[in-house]
Steps between C-alpha positions, in 0.01 A plus 500: 500500500774741598701400192207589276472840668870572451475384141203732439693796646801418283279478192340835582841664536627352175178592324566868561796498263350358186626520145234756408584739783729795427741401781585178317711705255695690769820289487526566126417870542760547775760311297437722197526813717832379642631414154395842368669679790815296445504581126447872563774514761737305274440743217534799733835381635662364186349664196432863591761724342625788707611563853282384789553683831674285762206496744256399227741230380525359853121497532462328163768246595321412824166475321665279236634270771153476656347431157754220442402343833130533419553348156684208655215448743244511219696244299530280807122524548425382148762226496505408869282341762259795536366440149465129573312581819267731307432226244437250781245739655325534165482122467365467854233761437390302195485172695355619832138560390460133415663391827285727718176379336566145627 
């Protein structure tokens, strides 16, 4: 009895993040934003002709370092265990309605 209640709660929580909901696309949206920021900072640091003031260069360098870290984290999400966990949750949400009905 208690197991069925916990299963129903889990299904309700998983049901909130469905494929049709706008939050389902957030990992891709955040990854694209990080990639865009990284590309803009790369172009600002390496391809802009002319002299950049020292303080602005330091700020851009720090932002570029942060963008590199964020890009690494985004790549790790898509290729690592977080993506697998997300796929597992999607599979569970597809299976749970039939299990709870029993």
